[in-house]
mmCIF file of C-alpha atoms in Angstrom:
data_model
loop_
_atom_site.group_PDB
_atom_site.id
_atom_site.type_symbol
_atom_site.label_atom_id
_atom_site.label_comp_id
_atom_site.label_asym_id
_atom_site.label_seq_id
_atom_site.Cartn_x
_atom_site.Cartn_y
_atom_site.Cartn_z
ATOM 1 C CA MET A 1 -18.981 -18.892 -6.306
ATOM 2 C CA ARG A 2 -18.279 -16.651 -3.557
ATOM 3 C CA ALA A 3 -19.700 -19.110 -1.158
ATOM 4 C CA LEU A 4 -17.768 -21.984 -2.436
ATOM 5 C CA VAL A 5 -14.606 -19.897 -2.062
ATOM 6 C CA VAL A 6 -15.491 -19.086 1.768
ATOM 7 C CA VAL A 7 -16.271 -22.725 2.115
ATOM 8 C CA ALA A 8 -12.834 -23.813 0.590
ATOM 9 C CA LEU A 9 -11.072 -21.025 2.809
ATOM 10 C CA VAL A 10 -12.875 -22.594 6.016
ATOM 11 C CA VAL A 11 -11.769 -25.999 5.017
ATOM 12 C CA ALA A 12 -8.160 -25.037 4.078
ATOM 13 C CA GLY A 13 -8.107 -22.964 7.262
ATOM 14 C CA CYS A 14 -9.562 -25.860 9.505
ATOM 15 C CA GLY A 15 -5.929 -26.248 10.914
ATOM 16 C CA ASN A 16 -5.791 -22.519 11.819
ATOM 17 C CA PRO A 17 -9.066 -20.659 11.871
ATOM 18 C CA LEU A 18 -7.503 -17.323 12.628
ATOM 19 C CA VAL A 19 -5.844 -17.557 9.605
ATOM 20 C CA THR A 20 -9.208 -18.409 7.752
ATOM 21 C CA ALA A 21 -10.661 -15.344 9.758
ATOM 22 C CA TYR A 22 -7.862 -12.910 8.208
ATOM 23 C CA ALA A 23 -8.487 -14.165 4.723
ATOM 24 C CA VAL A 24 -12.488 -13.710 4.949
ATOM 25 C CA ARG A 25 -12.077 -10.300 6.585
ATOM 26 C CA GLN A 26 -9.704 -8.918 4.049
ATOM 27 C CA GLY A 27 -11.867 -10.215 1.221
ATOM 28 C CA ALA A 28 -14.829 -9.243 2.481
ATOM 29 C CA ALA A 29 -13.424 -5.606 3.583
ATOM 30 C CA ALA A 30 -11.759 -4.924 0.179
ATOM 31 C CA SER A 31 -15.018 -5.909 -1.910
ATOM 32 C CA LEU A 32 -17.071 -3.897 0.246
ATOM 33 C CA ALA A 33 -14.999 -0.720 -0.217
ATOM 34 C CA ASP A 34 -15.104 -1.626 -3.985
ATOM 35 C CA VAL A 35 -18.946 -1.989 -3.695
ATOM 36 C CA LYS A 36 -19.068 1.635 -2.030
ATOM 37 C CA ASP A 37 -16.866 3.103 -4.510
ATOM 38 C CA ALA A 38 -19.026 1.790 -7.391
ATOM 39 C CA PHE A 39 -21.866 3.037 -5.685
ATOM 40 C CA VAL A 40 -20.797 6.686 -5.223
ATOM 41 C CA LYS A 41 -19.937 6.585 -8.731
ATOM 42 C CA ALA A 42 -23.100 5.264 -9.903
ATOM 43 C CA ASP A 43 -25.173 7.690 -7.782
ATOM 44 C CA ASP A 44 -23.301 10.685 -9.081
ATOM 45 C CA ALA A 45 -24.035 9.535 -12.563
ATOM 46 C CA GLN A 46 -27.659 8.769 -11.717
ATOM 47 C CA GLN A 47 -28.303 12.172 -10.296
ATOM 48 C CA LYS A 48 -26.519 13.654 -13.116
ATOM 49 C CA ALA A 49 -29.041 11.973 -15.545
ATOM 50 C CA ILE A 50 -32.040 13.272 -13.488
ATOM 51 C CA VAL A 51 -30.988 16.757 -13.991
ATOM 52 C CA ASP A 52 -29.978 16.287 -17.655
ATOM 53 C CA GLU A 53 -33.558 14.734 -18.368
ATOM 54 C CA GLY A 54 -35.379 16.979 -15.762
ATOM 55 C CA PRO A 55 -38.269 19.055 -17.571
ATOM 56 C CA ASP A 56 -37.665 22.309 -14.986
ATOM 57 C CA ARG A 57 -36.161 23.010 -11.579
ATOM 58 C CA ALA A 58 -39.225 21.976 -9.769
ATOM 59 C CA GLY A 59 -39.479 18.653 -11.558
ATOM 60 C CA VAL A 60 -36.142 17.961 -11.055
ATOM 61 C CA GLU A 61 -36.199 18.385 -7.440
ATOM 62 C CA VAL A 62 -39.271 15.998 -7.197
ATOM 63 C CA LYS A 63 -37.303 13.304 -8.961
ATOM 64 C CA LEU A 64 -34.220 13.849 -7.102
ATOM 65 C CA THR A 65 -35.714 13.493 -3.807
ATOM 66 C CA ARG A 66 -37.799 10.591 -5.057
ATOM 67 C CA TYR A 67 -34.277 9.087 -6.083
ATOM 68 C CA ARG A 68 -32.914 9.922 -2.707
ATOM 69 C CA GLU A 69 -35.557 8.700 -0.491
ATOM 70 C CA HIS A 70 -36.320 5.297 -2.403
ATOM 71 C CA VAL A 71 -32.944 4.249 -3.893
ATOM 72 C CA GLN A 72 -30.021 6.089 -2.291
ATOM 73 C CA ALA A 73 -30.853 6.155 1.257
ATOM 74 C CA PRO A 74 -31.679 2.207 1.343
ATOM 75 C CA ILE A 75 -28.461 1.489 -0.297
ATOM 76 C CA LYS A 76 -26.387 3.745 1.753
ATOM 77 C CA GLN A 77 -28.214 2.452 4.865
ATOM 78 C CA ALA A 78 -27.248 -1.363 3.738
ATOM 79 C CA ILE A 79 -23.560 -0.067 3.159
ATOM 80 C CA ASP A 80 -23.466 1.474 6.842
ATOM 81 C CA ASP A 81 -25.026 -1.593 8.258
ATOM 82 C CA THR A 82 -22.632 -4.225 6.398
ATOM 83 C CA THR A 83 -19.626 -1.747 7.541
ATOM 84 C CA ALA A 84 -20.810 -1.698 10.867
ATOM 85 C CA ALA A 85 -20.644 -5.634 10.719
ATOM 86 C CA LEU A 86 -17.188 -5.774 9.197
ATOM 87 C CA ALA A 87 -15.916 -3.473 11.879
ATOM 88 C CA ALA A 88 -17.375 -5.642 14.789
ATOM 89 C CA ALA A 89 -15.712 -8.915 12.812
ATOM 90 C CA ASP A 90 -12.537 -6.813 12.700
ATOM 91 C CA THR A 91 -12.752 -6.198 16.350
ATOM 92 C CA ALA A 92 -13.499 -9.992 17.270
ATOM 93 C CA ILE A 93 -10.459 -10.971 15.099
ATOM 94 C CA GLU A 94 -8.294 -8.475 16.462
ATOM 95 C CA THR A 95 -9.012 -9.271 20.347
ATOM 96 C CA ALA A 96 -8.804 -13.120 19.652
ATOM 97 C CA LYS A 97 -6.015 -14.700 21.398
ATOM 98 C CA SER A 98 -6.212 -17.991 19.921
ATOM 99 C CA ALA A 99 -7.571 -20.348 17.176
ATOM 100 C CA LYS A 100 -9.986 -21.507 19.833
ATOM 101 C CA ASP A 101 -11.349 -17.845 20.265
ATOM 102 C CA ALA A 102 -11.755 -17.537 16.301
ATOM 103 C CA GLY A 103 -15.477 -18.972 16.237
ATOM 104 C CA MET A 104 -16.117 -15.566 14.361
ATOM 105 C CA VAL A 105 -15.369 -17.502 11.080
ATOM 106 C CA ALA A 106 -18.905 -18.500 10.363
ATOM 107 C CA ALA A 107 -19.803 -14.783 11.371
ATOM 108 C CA LEU A 108 -17.298 -13.805 8.715
ATOM 109 C CA GLY A 109 -18.996 -16.095 6.119
ATOM 110 C CA THR A 110 -22.399 -14.623 6.736
ATOM 111 C CA LEU A 111 -20.744 -11.061 6.269
ATOM 112 C CA TRP A 112 -19.194 -12.092 2.827
ATOM 113 C CA ALA A 113 -22.622 -13.382 1.924
ATOM 114 C CA ARG A 114 -24.149 -10.010 3.083
ATOM 115 C CA VAL A 115 -21.760 -7.980 0.806
ATOM 116 C CA GLY A 116 -22.900 -10.127 -2.118
ATOM 117 C CA LEU A 117 -26.443 -9.689 -1.212
ATOM 118 C CA LEU A 118 -25.812 -6.043 -0.967
ATOM 119 C CA VAL A 119 -24.394 -6.114 -4.470
ATOM 120 C CA SER A 120 -27.340 -8.072 -5.782
ATOM 121 C CA ALA A 121 -29.754 -5.539 -4.331
ATOM 122 C CA ILE A 122 -27.942 -2.727 -5.610
ATOM 123 C CA LYS A 123 -28.082 -4.337 -9.276
ATOM 124 C CA LEU A 124 -31.730 -4.922 -8.826
ATOM 125 C CA THR A 125 -32.347 -1.101 -8.495
ATOM 126 C CA GLY A 126 -30.881 -0.610 -11.967
ATOM 127 C CA LEU A 127 -27.522 1.021 -10.817
ATOM 128 C CA ASP A 128 -24.743 -0.545 -12.863
ATOM 129 C CA ILE A 129 -22.688 -2.029 -9.925
ATOM 130 C CA PRO A 130 -20.209 -4.593 -10.909
ATOM 131 C CA LEU A 131 -19.359 -7.585 -8.513
ATOM 132 C CA PRO A 132 -16.670 -7.492 -6.150
ATOM 133 C CA SER A 133 -13.761 -9.534 -6.994
ATOM 134 C CA PHE A 134 -12.693 -11.690 -4.088
ATOM 135 C CA THR A 135 -9.065 -11.254 -3.117
ATOM 136 C CA PRO A 136 -7.648 -14.542 -2.916
ATOM 137 C CA ALA A 137 -5.782 -15.639 0.037
ATOM 138 C CA PRO A 138 -2.216 -16.959 0.296
ATOM 139 C CA ALA A 139 -2.737 -20.914 0.840
ATOM 140 C CA ALA A 140 -2.866 -21.206 4.728
ATOM 141 C CA PRO A 141 0.062 -22.206 6.370
ATOM 142 C CA PRO A 142 -0.059 -25.793 8.163
ATOM 143 C CA SER A 143 -1.599 -25.941 11.536
ATOM 144 C CA GLY A 144 0.755 -24.678 14.373
ATOM 145 C CA LYS A 145 -0.627 -26.647 17.061
ATOM 146 C CA MET B 1 24.392 -52.832 14.433
ATOM 147 C CA GLU B 2 25.875 -49.440 16.013
ATOM 148 C CA GLU B 3 25.842 -47.552 12.633
ATOM 149 C CA LEU B 4 22.270 -48.771 11.918
ATOM 150 C CA ILE B 5 21.113 -47.024 15.415
ATOM 151 C CA ALA B 6 23.155 -44.001 14.458
ATOM 152 C CA GLY B 7 21.578 -43.715 11.355
ATOM 153 C CA PHE B 8 17.992 -43.876 12.890
ATOM 154 C CA MET B 9 18.878 -41.450 15.545
ATOM 155 C CA LEU B 10 20.066 -39.162 12.713
ATOM 156 C CA ALA B 11 17.049 -39.664 10.850
ATOM 157 C CA VAL B 12 14.758 -39.069 13.766
ATOM 158 C CA GLY B 13 16.982 -35.733 14.592
ATOM 159 C CA LYS B 14 16.475 -34.482 10.997
ATOM 160 C CA VAL B 15 12.659 -35.127 11.066
ATOM 161 C CA LEU B 16 12.673 -33.421 14.847
ATOM 162 C CA VAL B 17 14.499 -30.410 13.026
ATOM 163 C CA ASN B 18 12.012 -30.222 10.100
ATOM 164 C CA VAL B 19 8.910 -30.084 12.543
ATOM 165 C CA VAL B 20 10.422 -27.414 14.469
ATOM 166 C CA GLN B 21 11.393 -25.533 11.203
ATOM 167 C CA ALA B 22 7.702 -25.927 10.148
ATOM 168 C CA GLU B 23 6.322 -24.771 13.239
ATOM 169 C CA ASN B 24 8.505 -21.566 13.569
ATOM 170 C CA ALA B 25 7.375 -21.396 9.672
ATOM 171 C CA SER B 26 3.600 -21.591 10.438
ATOM 172 C CA LYS B 27 3.602 -18.996 13.219
ATOM 173 C CA GLU B 28 5.714 -16.239 10.893
ATOM 174 C CA ASP B 29 3.330 -17.168 8.226
ATOM 175 C CA ALA B 30 0.292 -16.374 10.386
ATOM 176 C CA ALA B 31 1.560 -13.286 11.685
ATOM 177 C CA ARG B 32 2.503 -12.075 8.323
ATOM 178 C CA LEU B 33 -1.005 -12.857 7.153
ATOM 179 C CA HIS B 34 -2.359 -11.352 10.286
ATOM 180 C CA GLU B 35 -0.617 -7.978 9.415
ATOM 181 C CA GLU B 36 -1.547 -8.009 5.502
ATOM 182 C CA SER B 37 -5.017 -8.659 6.452
ATOM 183 C CA ALA B 38 -5.351 -6.023 9.315
ATOM 184 C CA ALA B 39 -3.749 -3.325 6.906
ATOM 185 C CA ILE B 40 -5.978 -3.989 4.137
ATOM 186 C CA THR B 41 -9.241 -3.966 6.548
ATOM 187 C CA THR B 42 -8.351 -0.855 8.069
ATOM 188 C CA ALA B 43 -7.604 0.816 4.776
ATOM 189 C CA ALA B 44 -10.969 -0.487 3.377
ATOM 190 C CA LEU B 45 -12.927 0.557 6.633
ATOM 191 C CA ALA B 46 -11.252 4.260 6.225
ATOM 192 C CA ARG B 47 -12.800 4.196 2.540
ATOM 193 C CA LEU B 48 -16.135 3.137 3.908
ATOM 194 C CA PHE B 49 -16.237 5.754 6.565
ATOM 195 C CA ARG B 50 -16.123 8.356 3.644
ATOM 196 C CA LEU B 51 -19.349 7.455 2.512
ATOM 197 C CA ASP B 52 -21.581 10.019 4.115
ATOM 198 C CA ALA B 53 -19.258 12.948 2.965
ATOM 199 C CA GLU B 54 -19.278 11.433 -0.513
ATOM 200 C CA ILE B 55 -22.751 10.955 -0.784
ATOM 201 C CA ASP B 56 -23.508 14.689 0.380
ATOM 202 C CA ALA B 57 -20.968 15.649 -2.384
ATOM 203 C CA ASN B 58 -23.087 13.914 -5.142
ATOM 204 C CA ASN B 59 -26.156 15.625 -3.362
ATOM 205 C CA ALA B 60 -24.671 19.093 -3.487
ATOM 206 C CA ALA B 61 -23.134 18.488 -7.192
ATOM 207 C CA ALA B 62 -26.693 17.721 -8.437
ATOM 208 C CA GLU B 63 -28.369 20.627 -6.396
ATOM 209 C CA GLU B 64 -25.561 22.916 -8.105
ATOM 210 C CA ALA B 65 -26.060 21.287 -11.572
ATOM 211 C CA ALA B 66 -29.756 21.830 -11.375
ATOM 212 C CA ASP B 67 -29.575 25.518 -10.355
ATOM 213 C CA LYS B 68 -27.080 26.135 -12.996
ATOM 214 C CA LYS B 69 -29.188 24.662 -15.691
ATOM 215 C CA PHE B 70 -32.934 25.651 -14.593
ATOM 216 C CA GLY B 71 -31.889 28.652 -11.993
ATOM 217 C CA PRO B 72 -32.222 28.370 -8.236
ATOM 218 C CA LEU B 73 -35.478 27.014 -6.442
ATOM 219 C CA GLU B 74 -37.546 29.698 -5.302
ATOM 220 C CA GLN B 75 -38.181 27.791 -2.069
ATOM 221 C CA GLY B 76 -34.999 25.757 -1.917
ATOM 222 C CA PRO B 77 -34.218 22.095 -2.054
ATOM 223 C CA ALA B 78 -36.900 19.670 -0.949
ATOM 224 C CA LYS B 79 -36.307 18.121 2.405
#
C-alpha cells in the first residue's frame, strides 16, 4: 500500500520532481518519528514487564541485558541508520536548485520502503509497534516549466 | 471581420493571462509545499535525535524499578 502511495506521488509529481520529493520526505520523516516514539513506549513497557516477571534481581538483570543486546540495540541501530538516511535526503532536497537536481526521489522511495521494513522488523520482535500512517501530500501543482 | 479578429486576439490574451497566472500559482504552491515539508521534517528529526536519551531513560527506569523491587545488585548492573 505504501509503495503504491509512493508510486502515485512520483507519477503525480512527474511535472515537478521536487514537489514529489517534499511529499515523500515529510511522509517518511513523520512516520519514522512515530515509529521511534512507539518503539520507545514499547521498550519501556517491555523492560517493566521483565522486572515484574523477574524471579530475583540477578535474574532480572540477565533478562534485561539479553533484551537490550538482542532486541533493543538492533532496533535502535536500525532507527538511527534510517534517521541518518532521512537527514541525508533532507540535505539533498534542501540543496537541490531545480527539478533537474531532484533525482533523489528514487532514493526517497527507498527511504520510505526502509521505514516500512523497519516497522516489519520491529513487529517480528513481538513489540507492538503500529504501522505508520502516511501523511497524504497535497496534490502536486501543475508543472512550473 | 475586424470584430472577429479583435475577438480572437482577446481570447488569445485571456489564455495568455491564465497561463501566466497558472505559472505563478504553481511556483507559490511549490514554495508553500517546500516550507511545510521542511518544517515537518525538521520537527521529526528533532524527535528522532532524542532516541538515545529516551532509551537511556528507559534503561535507568528499569534498573531503578528492579532495585526497588528486589534490592540493589551486589556487583552493579551487568554491562
